[in-house]
XYZ file of N, CA and C in Angstrom:
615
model
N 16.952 4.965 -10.733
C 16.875 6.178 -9.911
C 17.774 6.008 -8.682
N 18.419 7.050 -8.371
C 19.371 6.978 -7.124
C 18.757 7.017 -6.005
N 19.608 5.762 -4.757
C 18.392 6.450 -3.447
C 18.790 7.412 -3.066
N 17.931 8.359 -2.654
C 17.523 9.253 -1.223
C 19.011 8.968 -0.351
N 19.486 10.078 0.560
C 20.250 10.225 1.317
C 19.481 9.294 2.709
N 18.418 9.335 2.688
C 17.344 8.555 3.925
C 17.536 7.454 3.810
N 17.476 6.977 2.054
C 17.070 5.639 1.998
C 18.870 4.730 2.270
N 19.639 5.574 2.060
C 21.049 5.071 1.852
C 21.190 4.702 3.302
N 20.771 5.300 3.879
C 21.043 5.630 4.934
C 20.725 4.215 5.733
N 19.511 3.812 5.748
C 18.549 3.066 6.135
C 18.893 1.934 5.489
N 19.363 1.694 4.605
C 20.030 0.697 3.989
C 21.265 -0.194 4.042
N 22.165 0.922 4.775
C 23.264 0.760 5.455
C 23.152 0.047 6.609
N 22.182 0.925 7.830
C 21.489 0.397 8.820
C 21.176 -1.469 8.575
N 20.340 -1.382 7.938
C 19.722 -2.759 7.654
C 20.658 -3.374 7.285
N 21.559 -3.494 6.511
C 22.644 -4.538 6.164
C 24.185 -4.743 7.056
N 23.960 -3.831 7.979
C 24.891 -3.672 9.350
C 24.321 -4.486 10.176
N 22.445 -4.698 10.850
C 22.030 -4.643 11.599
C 22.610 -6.186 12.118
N 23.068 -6.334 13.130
C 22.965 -7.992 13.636
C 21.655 -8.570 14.285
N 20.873 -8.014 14.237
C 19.414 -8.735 13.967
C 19.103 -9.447 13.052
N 19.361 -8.648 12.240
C 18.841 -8.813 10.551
C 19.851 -10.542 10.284
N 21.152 -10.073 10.344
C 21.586 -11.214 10.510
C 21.778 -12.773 11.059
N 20.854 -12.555 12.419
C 20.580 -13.329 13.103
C 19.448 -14.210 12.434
N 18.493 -13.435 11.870
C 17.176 -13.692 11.584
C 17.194 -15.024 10.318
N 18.424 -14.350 9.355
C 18.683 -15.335 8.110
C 19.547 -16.612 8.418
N 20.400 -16.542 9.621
C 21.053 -17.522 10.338
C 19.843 -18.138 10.675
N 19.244 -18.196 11.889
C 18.095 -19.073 11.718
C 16.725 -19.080 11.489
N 16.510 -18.411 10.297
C 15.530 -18.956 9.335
C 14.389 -18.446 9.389
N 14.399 -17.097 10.465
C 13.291 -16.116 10.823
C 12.904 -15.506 9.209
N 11.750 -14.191 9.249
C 11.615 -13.732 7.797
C 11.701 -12.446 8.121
N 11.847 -11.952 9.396
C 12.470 -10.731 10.475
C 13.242 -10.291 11.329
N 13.571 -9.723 11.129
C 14.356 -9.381 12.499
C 13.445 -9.352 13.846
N 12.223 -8.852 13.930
C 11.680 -8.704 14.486
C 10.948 -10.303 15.196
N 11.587 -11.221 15.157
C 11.351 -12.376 15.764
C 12.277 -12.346 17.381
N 13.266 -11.271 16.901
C 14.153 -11.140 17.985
C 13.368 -10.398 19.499
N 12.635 -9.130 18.881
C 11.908 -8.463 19.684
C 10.939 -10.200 20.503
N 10.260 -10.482 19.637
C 9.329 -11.284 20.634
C 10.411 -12.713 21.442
N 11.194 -12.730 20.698
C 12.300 -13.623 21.802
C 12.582 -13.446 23.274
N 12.944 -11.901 22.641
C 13.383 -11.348 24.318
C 12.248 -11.057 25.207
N 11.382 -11.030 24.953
C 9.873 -10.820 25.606
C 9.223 -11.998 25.932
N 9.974 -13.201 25.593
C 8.914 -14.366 25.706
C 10.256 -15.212 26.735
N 11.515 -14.657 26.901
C 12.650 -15.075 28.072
C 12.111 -14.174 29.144
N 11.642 -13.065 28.634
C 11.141 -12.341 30.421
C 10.153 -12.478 31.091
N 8.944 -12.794 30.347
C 7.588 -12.952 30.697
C 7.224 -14.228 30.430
N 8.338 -15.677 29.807
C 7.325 -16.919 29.787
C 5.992 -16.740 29.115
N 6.439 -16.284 27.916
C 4.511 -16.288 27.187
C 4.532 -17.623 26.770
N 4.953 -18.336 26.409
C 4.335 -19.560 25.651
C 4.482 -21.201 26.221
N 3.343 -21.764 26.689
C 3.717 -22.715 27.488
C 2.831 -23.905 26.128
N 2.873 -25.202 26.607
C 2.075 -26.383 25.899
C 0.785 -26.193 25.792
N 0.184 -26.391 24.500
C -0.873 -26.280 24.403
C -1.798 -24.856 24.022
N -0.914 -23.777 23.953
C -1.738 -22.368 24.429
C -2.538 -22.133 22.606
N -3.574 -21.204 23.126
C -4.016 -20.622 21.895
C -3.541 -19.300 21.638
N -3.209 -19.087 20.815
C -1.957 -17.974 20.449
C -2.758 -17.230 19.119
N -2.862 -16.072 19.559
C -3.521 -15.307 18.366
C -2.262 -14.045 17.884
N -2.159 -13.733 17.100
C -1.179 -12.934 16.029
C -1.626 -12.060 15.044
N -1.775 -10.813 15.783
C -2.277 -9.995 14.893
C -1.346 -9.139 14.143
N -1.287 -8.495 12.795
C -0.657 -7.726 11.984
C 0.499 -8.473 11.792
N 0.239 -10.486 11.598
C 1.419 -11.235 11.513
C 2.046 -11.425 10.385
N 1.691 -10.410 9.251
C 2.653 -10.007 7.965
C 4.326 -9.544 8.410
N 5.525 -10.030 7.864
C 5.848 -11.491 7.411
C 5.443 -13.235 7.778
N 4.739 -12.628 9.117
C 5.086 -14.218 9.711
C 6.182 -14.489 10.757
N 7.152 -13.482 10.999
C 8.160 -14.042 12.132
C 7.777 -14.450 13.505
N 6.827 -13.353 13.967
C 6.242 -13.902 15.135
C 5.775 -14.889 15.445
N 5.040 -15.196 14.024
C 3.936 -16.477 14.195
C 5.252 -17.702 13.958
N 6.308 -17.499 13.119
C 7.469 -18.561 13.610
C 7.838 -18.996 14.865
N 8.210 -17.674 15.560
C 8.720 -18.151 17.189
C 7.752 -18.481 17.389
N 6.420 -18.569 18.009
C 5.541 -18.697 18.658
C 5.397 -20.449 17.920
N 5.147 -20.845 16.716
C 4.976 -21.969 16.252
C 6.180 -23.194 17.008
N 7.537 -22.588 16.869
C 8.715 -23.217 17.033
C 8.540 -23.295 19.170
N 8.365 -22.396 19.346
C 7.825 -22.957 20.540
C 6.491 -23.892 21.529
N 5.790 -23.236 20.768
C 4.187 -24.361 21.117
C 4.984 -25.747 20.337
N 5.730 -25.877 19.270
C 6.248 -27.499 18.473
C 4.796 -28.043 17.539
N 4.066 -28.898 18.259
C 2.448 -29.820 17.327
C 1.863 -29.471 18.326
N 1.826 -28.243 19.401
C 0.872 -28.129 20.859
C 0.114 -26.877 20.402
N -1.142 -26.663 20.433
C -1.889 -25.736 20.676
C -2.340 -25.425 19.751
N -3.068 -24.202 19.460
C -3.112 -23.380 18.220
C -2.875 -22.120 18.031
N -2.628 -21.735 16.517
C -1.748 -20.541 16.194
C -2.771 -19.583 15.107
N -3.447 -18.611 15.670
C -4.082 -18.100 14.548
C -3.334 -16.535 14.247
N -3.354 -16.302 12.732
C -2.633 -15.581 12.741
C -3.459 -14.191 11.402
N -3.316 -13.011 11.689
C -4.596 -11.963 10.767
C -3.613 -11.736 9.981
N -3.679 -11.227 9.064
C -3.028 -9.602 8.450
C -4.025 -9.400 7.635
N -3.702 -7.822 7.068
C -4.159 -7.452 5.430
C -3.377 -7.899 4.178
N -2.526 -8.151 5.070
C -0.988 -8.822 3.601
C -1.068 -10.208 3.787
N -1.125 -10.807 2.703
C -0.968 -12.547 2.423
C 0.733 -12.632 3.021
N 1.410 -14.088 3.698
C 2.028 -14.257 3.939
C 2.277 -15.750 3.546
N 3.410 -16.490 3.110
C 3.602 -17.473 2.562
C 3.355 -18.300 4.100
N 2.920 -20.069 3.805
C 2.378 -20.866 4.743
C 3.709 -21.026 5.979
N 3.662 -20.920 6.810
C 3.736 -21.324 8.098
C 3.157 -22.760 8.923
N 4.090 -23.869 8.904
C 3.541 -24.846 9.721
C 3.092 -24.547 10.711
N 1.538 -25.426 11.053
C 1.036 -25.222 12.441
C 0.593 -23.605 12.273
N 0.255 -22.841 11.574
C -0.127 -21.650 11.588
C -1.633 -21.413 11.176
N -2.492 -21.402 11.550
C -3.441 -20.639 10.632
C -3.709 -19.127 10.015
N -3.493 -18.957 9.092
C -3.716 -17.898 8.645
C -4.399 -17.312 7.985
N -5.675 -16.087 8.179
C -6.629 -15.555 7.969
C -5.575 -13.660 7.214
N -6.487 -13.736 6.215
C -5.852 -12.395 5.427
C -7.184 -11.496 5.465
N -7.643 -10.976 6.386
C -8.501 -9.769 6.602
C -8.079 -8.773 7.385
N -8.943 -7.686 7.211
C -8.801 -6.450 7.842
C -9.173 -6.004 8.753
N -8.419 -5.807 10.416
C -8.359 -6.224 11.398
C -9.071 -5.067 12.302
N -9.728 -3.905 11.176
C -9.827 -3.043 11.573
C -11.198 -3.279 11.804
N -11.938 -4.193 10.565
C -13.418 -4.489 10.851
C -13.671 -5.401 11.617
N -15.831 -5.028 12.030
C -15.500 -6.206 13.272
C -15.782 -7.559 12.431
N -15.930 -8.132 11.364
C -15.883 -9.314 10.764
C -14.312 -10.238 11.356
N -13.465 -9.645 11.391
C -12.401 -10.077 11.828
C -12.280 -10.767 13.358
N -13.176 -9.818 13.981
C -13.183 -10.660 15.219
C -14.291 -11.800 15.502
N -15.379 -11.740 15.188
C -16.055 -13.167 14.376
C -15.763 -14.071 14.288
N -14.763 -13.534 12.814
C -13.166 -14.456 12.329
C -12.625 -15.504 13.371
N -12.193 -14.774 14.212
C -11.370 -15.302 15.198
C -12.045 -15.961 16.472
N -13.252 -15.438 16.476
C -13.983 -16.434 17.452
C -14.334 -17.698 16.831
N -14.908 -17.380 16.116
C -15.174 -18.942 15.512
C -13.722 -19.886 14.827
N -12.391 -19.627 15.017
C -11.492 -20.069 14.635
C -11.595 -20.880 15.873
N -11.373 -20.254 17.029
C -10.910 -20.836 18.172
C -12.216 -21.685 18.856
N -13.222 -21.741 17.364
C -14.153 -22.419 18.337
C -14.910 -22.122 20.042
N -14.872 -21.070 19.963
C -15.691 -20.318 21.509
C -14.568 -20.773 22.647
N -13.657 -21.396 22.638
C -12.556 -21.368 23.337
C -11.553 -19.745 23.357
N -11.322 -19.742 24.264
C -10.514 -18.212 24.976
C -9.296 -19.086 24.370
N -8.439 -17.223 23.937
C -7.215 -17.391 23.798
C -6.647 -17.411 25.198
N -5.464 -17.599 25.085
C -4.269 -17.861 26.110
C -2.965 -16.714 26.035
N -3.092 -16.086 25.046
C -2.061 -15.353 24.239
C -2.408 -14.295 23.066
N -2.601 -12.794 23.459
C -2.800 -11.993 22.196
C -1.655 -11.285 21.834
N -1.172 -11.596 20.786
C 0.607 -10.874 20.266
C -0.246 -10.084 19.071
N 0.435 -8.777 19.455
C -0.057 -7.598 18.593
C 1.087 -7.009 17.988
N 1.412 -6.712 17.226
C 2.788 -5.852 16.421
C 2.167 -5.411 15.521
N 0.654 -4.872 15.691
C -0.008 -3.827 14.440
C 1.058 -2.695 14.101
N 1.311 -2.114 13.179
C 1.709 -0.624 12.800
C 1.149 -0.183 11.688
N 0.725 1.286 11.692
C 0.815 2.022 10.587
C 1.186 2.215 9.625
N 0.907 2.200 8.279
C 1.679 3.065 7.046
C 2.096 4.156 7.781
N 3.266 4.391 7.307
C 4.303 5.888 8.102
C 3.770 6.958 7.241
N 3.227 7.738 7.667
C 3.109 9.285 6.920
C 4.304 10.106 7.403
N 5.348 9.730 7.954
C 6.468 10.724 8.450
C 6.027 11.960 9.405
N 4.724 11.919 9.081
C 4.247 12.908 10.054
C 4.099 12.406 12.024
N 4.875 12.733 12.664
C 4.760 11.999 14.282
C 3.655 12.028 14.810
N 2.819 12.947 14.766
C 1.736 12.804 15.692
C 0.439 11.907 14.906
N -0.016 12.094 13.520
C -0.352 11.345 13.001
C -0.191 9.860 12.966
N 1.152 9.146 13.467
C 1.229 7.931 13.047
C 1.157 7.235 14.556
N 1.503 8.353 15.357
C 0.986 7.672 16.766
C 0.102 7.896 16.759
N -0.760 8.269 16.456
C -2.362 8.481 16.454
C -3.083 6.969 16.151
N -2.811 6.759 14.840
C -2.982 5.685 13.947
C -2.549 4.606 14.941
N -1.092 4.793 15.437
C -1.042 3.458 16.135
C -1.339 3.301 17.779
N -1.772 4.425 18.326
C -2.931 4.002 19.458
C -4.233 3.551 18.935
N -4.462 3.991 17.550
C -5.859 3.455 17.201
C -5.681 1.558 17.070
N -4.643 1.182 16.125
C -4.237 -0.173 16.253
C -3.945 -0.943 17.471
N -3.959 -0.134 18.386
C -3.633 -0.676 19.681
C -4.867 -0.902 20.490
N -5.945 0.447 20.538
C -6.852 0.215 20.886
C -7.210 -1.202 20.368
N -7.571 -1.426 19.144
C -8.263 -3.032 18.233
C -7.772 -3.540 18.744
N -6.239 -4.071 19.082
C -5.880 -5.393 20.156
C -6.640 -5.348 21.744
N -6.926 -4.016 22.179
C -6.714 -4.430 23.421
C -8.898 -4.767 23.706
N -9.615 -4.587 22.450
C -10.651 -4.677 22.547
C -11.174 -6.064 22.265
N -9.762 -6.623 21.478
C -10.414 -7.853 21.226
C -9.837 -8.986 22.076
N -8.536 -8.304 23.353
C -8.268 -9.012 24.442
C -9.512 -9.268 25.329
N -10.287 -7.946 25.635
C -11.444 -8.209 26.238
C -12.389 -9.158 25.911
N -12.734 -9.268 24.479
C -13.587 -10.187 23.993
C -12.815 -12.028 23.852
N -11.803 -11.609 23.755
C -11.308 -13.568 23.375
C -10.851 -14.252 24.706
N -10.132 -13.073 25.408
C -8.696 -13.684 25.657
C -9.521 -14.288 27.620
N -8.953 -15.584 27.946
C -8.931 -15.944 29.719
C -8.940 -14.719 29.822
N -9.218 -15.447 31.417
C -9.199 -14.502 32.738
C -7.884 -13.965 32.829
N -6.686 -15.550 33.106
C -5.458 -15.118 33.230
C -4.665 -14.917 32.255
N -5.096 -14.488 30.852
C -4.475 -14.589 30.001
C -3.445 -13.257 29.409
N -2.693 -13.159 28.549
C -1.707 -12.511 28.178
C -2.047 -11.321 26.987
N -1.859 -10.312 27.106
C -2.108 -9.262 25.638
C -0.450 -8.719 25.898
N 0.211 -9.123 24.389
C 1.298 -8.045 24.256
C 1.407 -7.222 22.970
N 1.022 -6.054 23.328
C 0.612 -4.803 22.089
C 2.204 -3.915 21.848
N 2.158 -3.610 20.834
C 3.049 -2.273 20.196
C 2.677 -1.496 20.180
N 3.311 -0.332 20.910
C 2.293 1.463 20.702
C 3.315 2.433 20.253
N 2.906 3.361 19.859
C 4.256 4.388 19.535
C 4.044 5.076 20.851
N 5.235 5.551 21.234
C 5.419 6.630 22.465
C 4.244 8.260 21.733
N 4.078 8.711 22.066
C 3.911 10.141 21.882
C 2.761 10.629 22.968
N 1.443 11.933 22.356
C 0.726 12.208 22.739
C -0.392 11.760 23.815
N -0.144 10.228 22.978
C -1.928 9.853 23.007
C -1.474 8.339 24.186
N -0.090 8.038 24.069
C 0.654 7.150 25.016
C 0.326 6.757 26.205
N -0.173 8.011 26.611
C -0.336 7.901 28.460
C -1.911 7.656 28.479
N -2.306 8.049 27.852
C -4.259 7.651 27.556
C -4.144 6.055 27.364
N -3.631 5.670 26.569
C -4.094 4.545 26.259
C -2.989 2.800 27.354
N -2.284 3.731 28.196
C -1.355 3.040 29.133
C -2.307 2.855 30.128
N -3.172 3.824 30.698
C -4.147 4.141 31.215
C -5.463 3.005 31.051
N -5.924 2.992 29.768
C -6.774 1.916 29.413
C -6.416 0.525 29.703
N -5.035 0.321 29.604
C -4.500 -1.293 29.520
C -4.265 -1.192 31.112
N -4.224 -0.582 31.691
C -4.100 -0.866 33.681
C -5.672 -0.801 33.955
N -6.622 -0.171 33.298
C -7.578 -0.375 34.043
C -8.291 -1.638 33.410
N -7.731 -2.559 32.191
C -8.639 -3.643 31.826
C -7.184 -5.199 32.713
N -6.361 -5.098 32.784
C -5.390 -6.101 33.386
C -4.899 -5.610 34.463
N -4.710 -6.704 35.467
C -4.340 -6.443 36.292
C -2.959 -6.175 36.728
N -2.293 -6.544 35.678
C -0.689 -6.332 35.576
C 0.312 -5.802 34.619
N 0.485 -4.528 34.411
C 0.879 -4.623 32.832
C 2.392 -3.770 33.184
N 3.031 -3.618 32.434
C 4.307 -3.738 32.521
C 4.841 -2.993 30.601
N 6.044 -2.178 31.125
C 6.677 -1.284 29.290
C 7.893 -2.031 29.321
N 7.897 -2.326 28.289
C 9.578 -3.081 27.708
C 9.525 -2.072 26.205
N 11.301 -1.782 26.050
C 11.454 -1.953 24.556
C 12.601 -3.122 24.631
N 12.494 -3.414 23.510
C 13.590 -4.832 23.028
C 14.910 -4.336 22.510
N 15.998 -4.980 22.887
C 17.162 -4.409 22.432
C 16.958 -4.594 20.951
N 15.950 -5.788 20.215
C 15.938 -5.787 18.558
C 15.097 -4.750 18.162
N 14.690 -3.585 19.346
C 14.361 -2.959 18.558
C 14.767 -1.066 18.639
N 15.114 -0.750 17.424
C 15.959 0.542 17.281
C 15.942 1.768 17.957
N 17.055 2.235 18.488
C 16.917 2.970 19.413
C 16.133 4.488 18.788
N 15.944 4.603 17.675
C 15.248 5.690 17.136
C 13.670 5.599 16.733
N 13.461 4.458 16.954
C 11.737 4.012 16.975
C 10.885 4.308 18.062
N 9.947 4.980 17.544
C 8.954 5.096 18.892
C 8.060 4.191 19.639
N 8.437 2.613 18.861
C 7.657 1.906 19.756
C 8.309 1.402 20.915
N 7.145 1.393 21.392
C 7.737 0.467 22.868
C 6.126 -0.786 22.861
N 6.656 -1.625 23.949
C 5.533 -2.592 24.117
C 5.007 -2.791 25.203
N 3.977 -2.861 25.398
C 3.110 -2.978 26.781
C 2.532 -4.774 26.691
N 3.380 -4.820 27.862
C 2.385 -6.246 28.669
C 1.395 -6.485 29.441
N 0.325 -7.388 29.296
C -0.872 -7.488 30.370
C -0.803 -8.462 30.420
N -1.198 -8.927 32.028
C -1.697 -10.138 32.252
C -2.732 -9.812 33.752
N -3.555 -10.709 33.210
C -4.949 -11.336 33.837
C -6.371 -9.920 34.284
N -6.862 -10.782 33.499
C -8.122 -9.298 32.875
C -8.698 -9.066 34.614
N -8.989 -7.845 34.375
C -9.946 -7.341 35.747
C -11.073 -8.134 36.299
């Protein structure tokens, strides 16, 4: 079957992208390892030792950088609904992040010890529909920033993905009134036609 004028399209994109390229140069399984690169040169997320939680870490790139930086220091827990091939130094849990079994999950991973670090890059299945999928992904956003409250230090770190739209300023709103510092980046790895952007917090109320 022939692709779609979309899909050609998008295809082109992707095999142009110098992300993409970067990623197979060294040994990422995303491009999107790039996004948390540039976020972890501005904000210093990852120091010795930290507990590093990784949610919606299907491929795994994140949980790469984050591994390649902690080195044999700390721990790395990492969710999805999608199985992902092993990752040194990674733990990886394949449940659904939507139930609260998942956060359970993750307490008892870390052993009643607080994270140090919540990296969120949840997204949606795309229905193409815009307001729908930002919907969906303030709802995914909400789940990170509920289970920052429950895991994460005092001074500790939540960095979530949200889509821009409707529901944006509500839930920008929620993350200033639970941290005391939060802060919008988008990443140059990530496309200027995407509606996400990323919100930083640090140190809970």
């Amino acid at each position: 079957m022939p692709l779609k004028p979309s899909s050609k399209a998008w295809m082109m994109e992707h095999v142009n992208d110098p992300f993409v390229h970067l990623a197979k140069k060294h040994g990422y399984r995303a491009r999107a390892a790039f996004k948390l690169k540039e976020m972890d040169l501005k904000w210093k997320l990852f120091f010795k030792g930290a507990n590093v939680v990784d949610l919606g870490a299907a491929p795994g790139s994140w949980s790469q950088y984050a591994a390649r930086q902690l080195k044999d220091s700390g721990n790395i827990l990492a969710l999805d609904l999608l199985s992902i091939e092993p990752i040194a130094n990674v733990h990886f849990f394949q449940c659904d992040f939507t139930c609260e079994e998942s956060l359970l999950l993750l307490k008892q991973a870390l052993k009643n010890k607080p994270a140090d670090i919540i990296l969120s890059d949840m997204a949606p299945n795309l229905s193409g529909i815009k307001d729908t999928d930002q919907a969906k992904s303030v709802y995914l956003a909400e789940l990170a920033l509920d289970c920052a409250q429950n895991l994460l230090q005092t001074n500790g770190v939540l960095l979530v993905k949200v889509f821009q739209g409707s529901a944006y300023n509500a839930f920008l709103k929620s993350m200033q009134s639970v941290f005391q510092k939060v802060e919008r980046f988008k990443p140059k790895a990530s496309r200027p036609r995407s509606p996400e952007v990323y919100l930083f917090g640090k140190g809970l109320k």
